mmCIF file of C-alpha atoms and ligand atoms in Angstrom:
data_model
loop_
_atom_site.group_PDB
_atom_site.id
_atom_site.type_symbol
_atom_site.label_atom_id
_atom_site.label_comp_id
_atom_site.label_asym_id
_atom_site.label_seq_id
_atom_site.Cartn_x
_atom_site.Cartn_y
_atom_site.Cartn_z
ATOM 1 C CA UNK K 223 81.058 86.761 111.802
ATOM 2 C CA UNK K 224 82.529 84.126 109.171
ATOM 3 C CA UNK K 225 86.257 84.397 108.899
ATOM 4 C CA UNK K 226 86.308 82.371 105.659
ATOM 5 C CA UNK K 227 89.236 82.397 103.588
ATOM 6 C CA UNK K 228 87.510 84.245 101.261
ATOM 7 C CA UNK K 229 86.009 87.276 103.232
ATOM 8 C CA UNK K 230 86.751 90.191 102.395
ATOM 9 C CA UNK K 231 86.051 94.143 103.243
ATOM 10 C CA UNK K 232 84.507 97.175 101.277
ATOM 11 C CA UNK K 233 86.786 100.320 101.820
ATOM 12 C CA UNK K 234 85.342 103.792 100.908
ATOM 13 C CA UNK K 235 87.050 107.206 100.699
ATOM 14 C CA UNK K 236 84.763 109.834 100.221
ATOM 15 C CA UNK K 237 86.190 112.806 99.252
ATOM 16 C CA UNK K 238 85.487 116.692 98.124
ATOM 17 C CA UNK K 239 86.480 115.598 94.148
ATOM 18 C CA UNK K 240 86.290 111.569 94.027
ATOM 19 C CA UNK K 241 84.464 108.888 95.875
ATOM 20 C CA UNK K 242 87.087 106.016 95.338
ATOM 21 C CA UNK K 243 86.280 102.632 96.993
ATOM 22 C CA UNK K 244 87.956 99.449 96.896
ATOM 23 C CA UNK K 245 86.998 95.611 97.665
ATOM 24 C CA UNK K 246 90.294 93.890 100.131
ATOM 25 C CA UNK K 247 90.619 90.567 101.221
ATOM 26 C CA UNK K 248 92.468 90.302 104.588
ATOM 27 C CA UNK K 249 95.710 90.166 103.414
ATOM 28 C CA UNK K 250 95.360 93.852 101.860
ATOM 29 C CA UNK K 251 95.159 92.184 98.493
ATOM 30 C CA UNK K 252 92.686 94.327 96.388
ATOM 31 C CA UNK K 253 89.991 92.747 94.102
ATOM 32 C CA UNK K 254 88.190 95.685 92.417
ATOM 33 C CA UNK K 255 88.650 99.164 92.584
ATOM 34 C CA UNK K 256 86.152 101.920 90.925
ATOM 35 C CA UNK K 257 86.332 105.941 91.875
ATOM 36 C CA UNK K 258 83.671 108.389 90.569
ATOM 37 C CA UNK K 259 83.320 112.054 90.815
ATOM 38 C CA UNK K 260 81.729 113.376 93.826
ATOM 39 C CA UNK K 261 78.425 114.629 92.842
ATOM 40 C CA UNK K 262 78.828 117.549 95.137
ATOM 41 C CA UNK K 263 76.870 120.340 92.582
ATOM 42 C CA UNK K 264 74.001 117.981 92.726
ATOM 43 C CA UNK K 265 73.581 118.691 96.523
ATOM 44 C CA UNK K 266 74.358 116.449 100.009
ATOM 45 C CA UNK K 267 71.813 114.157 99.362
ATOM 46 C CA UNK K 268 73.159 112.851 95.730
ATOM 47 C CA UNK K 269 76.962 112.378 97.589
ATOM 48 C CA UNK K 270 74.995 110.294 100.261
ATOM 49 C CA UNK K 271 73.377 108.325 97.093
ATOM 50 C CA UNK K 272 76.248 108.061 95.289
ATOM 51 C CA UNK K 273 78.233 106.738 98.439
ATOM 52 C CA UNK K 274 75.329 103.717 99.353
ATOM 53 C CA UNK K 275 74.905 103.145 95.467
ATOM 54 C CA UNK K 276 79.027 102.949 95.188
ATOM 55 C CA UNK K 277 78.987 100.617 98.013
ATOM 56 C CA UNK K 278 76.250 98.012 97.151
ATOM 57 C CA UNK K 279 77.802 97.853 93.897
ATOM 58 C CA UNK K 280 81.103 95.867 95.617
ATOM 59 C CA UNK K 281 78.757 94.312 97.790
ATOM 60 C CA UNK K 282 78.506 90.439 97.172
ATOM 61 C CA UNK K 283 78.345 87.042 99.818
ATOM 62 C CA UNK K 284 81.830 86.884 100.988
ATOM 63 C CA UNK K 285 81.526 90.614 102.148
ATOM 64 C CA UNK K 286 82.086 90.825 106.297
ATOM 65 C CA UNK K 287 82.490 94.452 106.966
ATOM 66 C CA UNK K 288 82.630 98.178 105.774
ATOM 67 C CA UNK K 289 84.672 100.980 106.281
ATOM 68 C CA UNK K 290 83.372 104.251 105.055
ATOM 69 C CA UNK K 291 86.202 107.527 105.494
ATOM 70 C CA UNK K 292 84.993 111.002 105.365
ATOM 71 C CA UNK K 293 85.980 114.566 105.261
ATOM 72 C CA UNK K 294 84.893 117.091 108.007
ATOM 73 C CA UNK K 295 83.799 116.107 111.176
ATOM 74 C CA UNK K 296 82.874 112.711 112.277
ATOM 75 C CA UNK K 297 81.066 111.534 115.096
ATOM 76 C CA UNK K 298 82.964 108.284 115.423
ATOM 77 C CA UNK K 299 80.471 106.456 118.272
ATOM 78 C CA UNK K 300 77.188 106.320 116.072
ATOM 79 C CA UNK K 301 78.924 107.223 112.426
ATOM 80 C CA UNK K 302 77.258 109.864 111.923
ATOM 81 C CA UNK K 303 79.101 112.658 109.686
ATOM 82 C CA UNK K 304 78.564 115.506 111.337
ATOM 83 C CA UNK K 305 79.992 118.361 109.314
ATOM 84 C CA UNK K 306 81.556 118.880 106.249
ATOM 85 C CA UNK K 307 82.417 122.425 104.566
ATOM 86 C CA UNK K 308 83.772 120.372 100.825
ATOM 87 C CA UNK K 309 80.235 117.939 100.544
ATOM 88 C CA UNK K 310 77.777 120.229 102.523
ATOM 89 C CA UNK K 311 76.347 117.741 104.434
ATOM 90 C CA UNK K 312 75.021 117.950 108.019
ATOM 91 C CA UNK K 313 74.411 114.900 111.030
ATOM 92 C CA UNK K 314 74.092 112.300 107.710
ATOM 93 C CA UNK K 315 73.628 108.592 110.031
ATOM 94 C CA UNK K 316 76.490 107.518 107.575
ATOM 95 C CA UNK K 317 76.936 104.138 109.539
ATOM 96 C CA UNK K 318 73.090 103.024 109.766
ATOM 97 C CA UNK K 319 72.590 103.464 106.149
ATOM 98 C CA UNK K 320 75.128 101.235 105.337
ATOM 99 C CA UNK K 321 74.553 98.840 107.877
ATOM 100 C CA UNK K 322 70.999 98.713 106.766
ATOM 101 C CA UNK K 323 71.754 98.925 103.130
ATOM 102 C CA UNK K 324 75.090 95.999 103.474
ATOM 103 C CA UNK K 325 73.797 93.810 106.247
ATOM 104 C CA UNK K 326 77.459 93.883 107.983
ATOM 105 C CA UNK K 327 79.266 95.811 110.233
ATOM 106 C CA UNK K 328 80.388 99.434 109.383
ATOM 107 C CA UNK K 329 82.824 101.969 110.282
ATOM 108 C CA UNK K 330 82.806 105.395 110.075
ATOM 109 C CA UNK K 331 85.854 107.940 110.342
ATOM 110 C CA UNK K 332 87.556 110.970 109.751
ATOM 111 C CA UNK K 333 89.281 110.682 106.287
ATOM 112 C CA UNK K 334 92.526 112.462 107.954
ATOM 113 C CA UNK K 335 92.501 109.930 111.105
ATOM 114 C CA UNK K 336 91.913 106.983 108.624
ATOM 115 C CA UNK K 337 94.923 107.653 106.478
ATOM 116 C CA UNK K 338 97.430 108.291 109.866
ATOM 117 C CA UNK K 339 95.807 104.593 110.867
ATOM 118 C CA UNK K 340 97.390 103.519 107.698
ATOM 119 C CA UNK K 341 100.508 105.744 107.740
ATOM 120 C CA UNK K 342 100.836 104.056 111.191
ATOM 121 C CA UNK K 343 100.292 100.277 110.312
ATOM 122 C CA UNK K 344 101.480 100.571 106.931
ATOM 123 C CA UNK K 345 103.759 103.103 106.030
ATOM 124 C CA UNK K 346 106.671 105.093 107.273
ATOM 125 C CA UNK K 347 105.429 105.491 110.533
ATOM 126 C CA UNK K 348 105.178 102.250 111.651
ATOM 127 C CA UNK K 349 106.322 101.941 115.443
ATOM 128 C CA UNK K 350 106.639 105.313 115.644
ATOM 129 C CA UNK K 351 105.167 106.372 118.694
ATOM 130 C CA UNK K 352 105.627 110.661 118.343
ATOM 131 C CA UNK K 353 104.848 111.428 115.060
ATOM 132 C CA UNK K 354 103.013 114.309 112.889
ATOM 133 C CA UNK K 355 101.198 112.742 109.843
ATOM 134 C CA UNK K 356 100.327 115.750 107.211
ATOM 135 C CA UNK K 357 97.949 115.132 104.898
ATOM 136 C CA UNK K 358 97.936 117.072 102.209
ATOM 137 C CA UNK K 359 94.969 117.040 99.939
ATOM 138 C CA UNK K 360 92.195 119.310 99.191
ATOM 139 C CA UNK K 361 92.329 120.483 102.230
ATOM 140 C CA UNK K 362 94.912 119.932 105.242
ATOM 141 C CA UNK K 363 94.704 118.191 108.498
ATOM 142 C CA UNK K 364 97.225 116.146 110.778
ATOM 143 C CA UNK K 365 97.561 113.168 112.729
ATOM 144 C CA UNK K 366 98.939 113.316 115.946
ATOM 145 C CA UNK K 367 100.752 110.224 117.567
ATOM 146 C CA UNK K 368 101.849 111.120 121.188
ATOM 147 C CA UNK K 369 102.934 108.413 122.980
ATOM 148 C CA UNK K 370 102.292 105.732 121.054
ATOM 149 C CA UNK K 371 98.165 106.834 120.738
ATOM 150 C CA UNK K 372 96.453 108.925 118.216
ATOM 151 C CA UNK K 373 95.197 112.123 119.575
ATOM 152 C CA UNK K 374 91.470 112.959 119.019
ATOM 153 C CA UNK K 375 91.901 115.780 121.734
ATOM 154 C CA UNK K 376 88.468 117.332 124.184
ATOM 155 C CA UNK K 377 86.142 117.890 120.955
ATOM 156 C CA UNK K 378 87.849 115.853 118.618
ATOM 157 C CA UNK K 379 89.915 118.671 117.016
ATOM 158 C CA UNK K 380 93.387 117.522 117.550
ATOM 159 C CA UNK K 381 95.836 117.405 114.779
ATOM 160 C CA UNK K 382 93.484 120.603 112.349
ATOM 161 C CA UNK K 383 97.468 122.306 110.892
ATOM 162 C CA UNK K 384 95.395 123.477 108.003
ATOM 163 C CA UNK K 385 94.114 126.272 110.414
ATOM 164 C CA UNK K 386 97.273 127.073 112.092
ATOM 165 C CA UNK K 387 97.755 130.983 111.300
ATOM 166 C CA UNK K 388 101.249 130.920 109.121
ATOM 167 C CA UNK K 389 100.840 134.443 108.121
ATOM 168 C CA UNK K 390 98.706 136.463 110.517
ATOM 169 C CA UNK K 391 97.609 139.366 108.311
ATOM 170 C CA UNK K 392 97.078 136.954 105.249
ATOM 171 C CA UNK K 393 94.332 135.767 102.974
ATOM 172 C CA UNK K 394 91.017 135.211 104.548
ATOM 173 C CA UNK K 395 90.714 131.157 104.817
ATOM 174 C CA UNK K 396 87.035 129.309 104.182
ATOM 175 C CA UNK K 397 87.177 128.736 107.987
ATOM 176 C CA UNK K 398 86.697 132.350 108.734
ATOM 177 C CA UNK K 399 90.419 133.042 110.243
ATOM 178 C CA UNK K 400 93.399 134.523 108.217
ATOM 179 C CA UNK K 401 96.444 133.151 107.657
ATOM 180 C CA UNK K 402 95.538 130.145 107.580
ATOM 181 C CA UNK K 403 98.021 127.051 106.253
ATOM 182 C CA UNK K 404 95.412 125.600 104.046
ATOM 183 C CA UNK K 405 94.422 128.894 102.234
ATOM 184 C CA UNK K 406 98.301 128.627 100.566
ATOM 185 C CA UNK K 407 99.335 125.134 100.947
ATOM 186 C CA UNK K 408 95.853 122.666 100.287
ATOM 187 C CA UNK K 409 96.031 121.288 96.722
ATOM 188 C CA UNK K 410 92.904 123.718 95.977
ATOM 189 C CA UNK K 411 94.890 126.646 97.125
ATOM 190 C CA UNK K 412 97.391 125.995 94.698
ATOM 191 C CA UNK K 413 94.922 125.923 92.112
ATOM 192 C CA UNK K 414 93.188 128.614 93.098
ATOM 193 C CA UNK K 415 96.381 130.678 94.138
ATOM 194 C CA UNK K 416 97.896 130.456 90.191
ATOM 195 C CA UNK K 417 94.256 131.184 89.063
ATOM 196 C CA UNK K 418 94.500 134.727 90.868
ATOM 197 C CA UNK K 419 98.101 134.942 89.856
ATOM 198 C CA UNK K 420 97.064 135.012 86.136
ATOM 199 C CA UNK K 421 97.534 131.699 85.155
ATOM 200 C CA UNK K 422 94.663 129.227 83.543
ATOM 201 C CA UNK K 423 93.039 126.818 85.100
ATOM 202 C CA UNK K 424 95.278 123.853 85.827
ATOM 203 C CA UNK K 425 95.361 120.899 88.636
ATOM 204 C CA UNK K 426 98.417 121.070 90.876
ATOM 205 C CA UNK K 427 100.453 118.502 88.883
ATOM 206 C CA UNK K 428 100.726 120.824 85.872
ATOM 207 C CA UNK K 429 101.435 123.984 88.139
ATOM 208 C CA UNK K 430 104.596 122.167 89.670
ATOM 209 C CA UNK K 431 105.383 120.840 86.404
ATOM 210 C CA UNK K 432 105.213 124.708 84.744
ATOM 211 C CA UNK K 433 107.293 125.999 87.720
ATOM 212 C CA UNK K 434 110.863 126.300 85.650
ATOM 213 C CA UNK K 435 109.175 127.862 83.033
ATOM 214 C CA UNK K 436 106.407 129.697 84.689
ATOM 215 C CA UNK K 437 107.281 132.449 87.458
ATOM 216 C CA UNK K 438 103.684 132.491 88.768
ATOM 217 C CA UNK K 439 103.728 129.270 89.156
ATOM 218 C CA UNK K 440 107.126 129.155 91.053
ATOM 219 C CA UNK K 441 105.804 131.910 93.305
ATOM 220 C CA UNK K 442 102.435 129.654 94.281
ATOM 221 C CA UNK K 443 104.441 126.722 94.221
ATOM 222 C CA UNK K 444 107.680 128.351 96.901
ATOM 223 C CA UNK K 445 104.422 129.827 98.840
ATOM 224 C CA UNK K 446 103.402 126.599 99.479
ATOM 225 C CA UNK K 447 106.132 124.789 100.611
ATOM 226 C CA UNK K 448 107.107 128.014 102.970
ATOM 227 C CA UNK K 449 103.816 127.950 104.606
ATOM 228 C CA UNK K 450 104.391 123.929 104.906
ATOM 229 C CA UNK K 451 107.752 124.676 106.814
ATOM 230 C CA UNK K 452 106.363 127.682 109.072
ATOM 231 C CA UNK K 453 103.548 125.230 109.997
ATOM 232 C CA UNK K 454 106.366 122.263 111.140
ATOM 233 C CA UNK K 455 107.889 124.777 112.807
ATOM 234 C CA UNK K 456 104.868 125.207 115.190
ATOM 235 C CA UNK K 457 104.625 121.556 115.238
ATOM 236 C CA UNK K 458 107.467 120.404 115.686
ATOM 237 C CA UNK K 459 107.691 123.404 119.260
ATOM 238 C CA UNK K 460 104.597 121.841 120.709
ATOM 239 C CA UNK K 461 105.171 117.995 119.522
ATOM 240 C CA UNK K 462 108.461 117.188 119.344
ATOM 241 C CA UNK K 463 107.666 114.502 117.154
ATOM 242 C CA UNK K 464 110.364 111.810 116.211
ATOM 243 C CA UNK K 465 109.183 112.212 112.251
ATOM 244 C CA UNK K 466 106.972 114.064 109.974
ATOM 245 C CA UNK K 467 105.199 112.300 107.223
ATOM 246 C CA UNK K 468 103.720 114.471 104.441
ATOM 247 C CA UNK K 469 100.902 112.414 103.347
ATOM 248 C CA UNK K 470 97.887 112.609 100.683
ATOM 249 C CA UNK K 471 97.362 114.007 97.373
ATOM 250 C CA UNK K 472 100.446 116.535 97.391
ATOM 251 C CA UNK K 473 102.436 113.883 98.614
ATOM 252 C CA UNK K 474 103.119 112.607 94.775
ATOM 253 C CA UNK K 475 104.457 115.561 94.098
ATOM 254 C CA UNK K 476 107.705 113.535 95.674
ATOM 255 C CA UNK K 477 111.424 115.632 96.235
ATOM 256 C CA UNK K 478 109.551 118.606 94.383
ATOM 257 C CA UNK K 479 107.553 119.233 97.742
ATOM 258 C CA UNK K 480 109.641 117.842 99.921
ATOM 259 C CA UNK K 481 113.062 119.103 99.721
ATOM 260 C CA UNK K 482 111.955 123.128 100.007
ATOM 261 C CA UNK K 483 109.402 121.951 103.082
ATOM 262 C CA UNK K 484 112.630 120.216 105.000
ATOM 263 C CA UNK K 485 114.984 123.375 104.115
ATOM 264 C CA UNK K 486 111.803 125.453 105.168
ATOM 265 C CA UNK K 487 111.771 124.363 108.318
ATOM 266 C CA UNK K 488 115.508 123.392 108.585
ATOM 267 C CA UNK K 489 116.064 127.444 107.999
ATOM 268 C CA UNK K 490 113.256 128.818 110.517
ATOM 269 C CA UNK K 491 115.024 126.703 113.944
ATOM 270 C CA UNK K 492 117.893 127.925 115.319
ATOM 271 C CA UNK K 493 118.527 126.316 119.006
ATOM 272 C CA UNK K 494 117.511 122.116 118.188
ATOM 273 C CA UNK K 495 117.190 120.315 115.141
ATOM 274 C CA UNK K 496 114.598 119.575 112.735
ATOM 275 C CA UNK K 497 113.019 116.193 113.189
ATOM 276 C CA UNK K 498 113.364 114.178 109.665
ATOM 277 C CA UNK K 499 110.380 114.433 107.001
ATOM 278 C CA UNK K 500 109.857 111.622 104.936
ATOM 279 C CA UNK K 501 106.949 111.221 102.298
ATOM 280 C CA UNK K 502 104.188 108.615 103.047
ATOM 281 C CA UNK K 503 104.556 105.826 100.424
ATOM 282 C CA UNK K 504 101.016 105.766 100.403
ATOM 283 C CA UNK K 505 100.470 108.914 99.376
ATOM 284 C CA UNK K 506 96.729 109.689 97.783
ATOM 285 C CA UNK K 507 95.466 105.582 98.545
ATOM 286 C CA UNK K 508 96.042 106.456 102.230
ATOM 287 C CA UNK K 509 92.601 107.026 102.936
ATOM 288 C CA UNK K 510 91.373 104.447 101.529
ATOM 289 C CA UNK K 511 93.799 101.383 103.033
ATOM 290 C CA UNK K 512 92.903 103.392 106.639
ATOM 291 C CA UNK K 513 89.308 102.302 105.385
ATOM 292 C CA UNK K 514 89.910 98.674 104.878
ATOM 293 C CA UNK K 515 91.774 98.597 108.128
ATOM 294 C CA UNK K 516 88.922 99.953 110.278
ATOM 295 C CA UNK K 517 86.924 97.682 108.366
ATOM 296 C CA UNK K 518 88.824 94.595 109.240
ATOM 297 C CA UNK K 519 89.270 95.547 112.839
ATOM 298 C CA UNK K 520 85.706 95.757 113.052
ATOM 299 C CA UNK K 521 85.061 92.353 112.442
ATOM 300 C CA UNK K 522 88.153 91.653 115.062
ATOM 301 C CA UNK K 523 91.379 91.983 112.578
ATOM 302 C CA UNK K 524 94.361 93.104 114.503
ATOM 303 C CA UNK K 525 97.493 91.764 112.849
ATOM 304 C CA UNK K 526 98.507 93.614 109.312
ATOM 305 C CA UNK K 527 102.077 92.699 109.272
ATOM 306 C CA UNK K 528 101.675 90.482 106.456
ATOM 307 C CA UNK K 529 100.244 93.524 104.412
ATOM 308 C CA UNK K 530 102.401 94.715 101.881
ATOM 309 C CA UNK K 531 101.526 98.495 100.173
ATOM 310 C CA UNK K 532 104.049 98.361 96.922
HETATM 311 ZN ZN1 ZN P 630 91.362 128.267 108.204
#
């Protein structure tokens, strides 16, 4: 592969709401950037068309690579995505379609594992070796840095927090369990939480921003954060992880979610201390930089110090 001057790497973050993608040369340095709506009420096969059409659209002769990040489960070897509860989509040969439909290499991974990638070369856990990356989003899921390596665990399941059982006779979660951390804490619970409550129909930036004046939302909104803390609690038993990072969509939120989530947590232990939790700067582009990453590295990129993420 050419490593002109010029080259440069189509990113893609496919998610539940938005399929965002991004054109980066290989100093991170982005040249276009379009996101449309995910076409999920159309059906699996109009996300997969909206994904290839998304991606030839960026496509042009200094292109070298692809990086493609999705929700659910991945299989990582052959890029296949597997399963995914949000797009409905079943064993889709992400990775071939591209390859066939781009004519360069391409990467597939789990959105959650692509954003700790970047939370780990790019944001605030850089160098950290035992860390917890949250992501916060739709849905929830965690990175898990032991040791200096991301853990994929025996089926690769490591790292799902948005099914760890915070309240055990609680609402019944998607996932068939109840309790669960991402049926009160996932940006959709929120939404979906104030709905039931009474109020209207609002995305989670409006709910925090009605919290002083709206009790409902308050309620939703100190839910939240508890079930947040209860879950680092767990974490932070089994992990003892150096630093939390509270990544993804949620993360914008900024002090608002993060100061009740470290006094949630600071509260619940009693006999060792609370390991610090910081807010990725990358917040909701997190996915998408992990894409560009995996896409460089797959044409042989392994030194991003020179990228900067301001
Ligand atoms: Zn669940």
């Amino acid at each position: 592969v050419s490593a002109a001057a010029e080259a440069r790497v189509i990113a893609v973050d496919v998610g539940g709401t938005a399929i965002k993608a991004a054109v980066l040369d290989d100093g991170g340095r982005t040249s276009r950037r379009v996101e449309h709506s995910t076409p999920v009420s159309e059906g699996p096969s109009a996300v997969i068309d909206a994904v290839r059409q998304t991606a030839r659209d960026l496509a042009g002769p200094e292109l070298v690579a692809a990086g493609v990040v999705v929700p659910g489960s991945v299989d990582v070897a052959t890029g296949t995505a597997r399963y995914s509860a949000n797009i409905g989509w079943r064993d889709v040969p992400l990775r071939d379609l591209l390859t066939a439909d781009l004519g360069v290499p391409v990467t597939v991974e789990h959105d959650v594992r692509a954003a700790g990638l970047a939370e780990c070369t790019l944001g605030r856990a850089r160098g950290v070796s035992n860390c917890l990356i949250a992501v916060i989003g739709t849905g929830i899921a965690g990175l898990v840095v032991a040791g200096g390596a991301a853990q994929r665990g025996a089926v690769d399941m490591a790292g799902e927090i948005g099914h760890l059982p915070v309240y055990p006779d609680g609402e019944t979660c998607a996932c068939g369990q109840r309790g669960c951390l991402e049926t009160y804490a996932s940006a959709a619970a929120i939404r979906r939480r104030y709905r039931a409550a009474g109020g209207g129909a609002m995305d989670t930036p409006a709910i925090v921003a009605a919290r002083d004046s709206d009790p409902r939302a308050d309620r939703v909104w100190r839910d939240a954060t508890e079930a947040l803390g209860l879950a680092l609690v767990s974490a932070t038993m089994l992990l003892d992880p150096a630093l939390v990072v509270l990544a993804g969509g949620l993360a914008a939120a900024g002090t608002v979610l993060l100061d009740p989530v470290r006094e949630a947590l600071g509260t619940r232990l009693a006999w060792r201390s609370a390991p610090p939790v910081e807010l990725s700067p990358l917040a909701a582009r997190a996915g998408l930089l992990g894409a560009a990453l995996l896409a460089w590295r797959c044409v042989g990129r392994t030194d991003f110090s020179t990228w900067t993420v301001a």
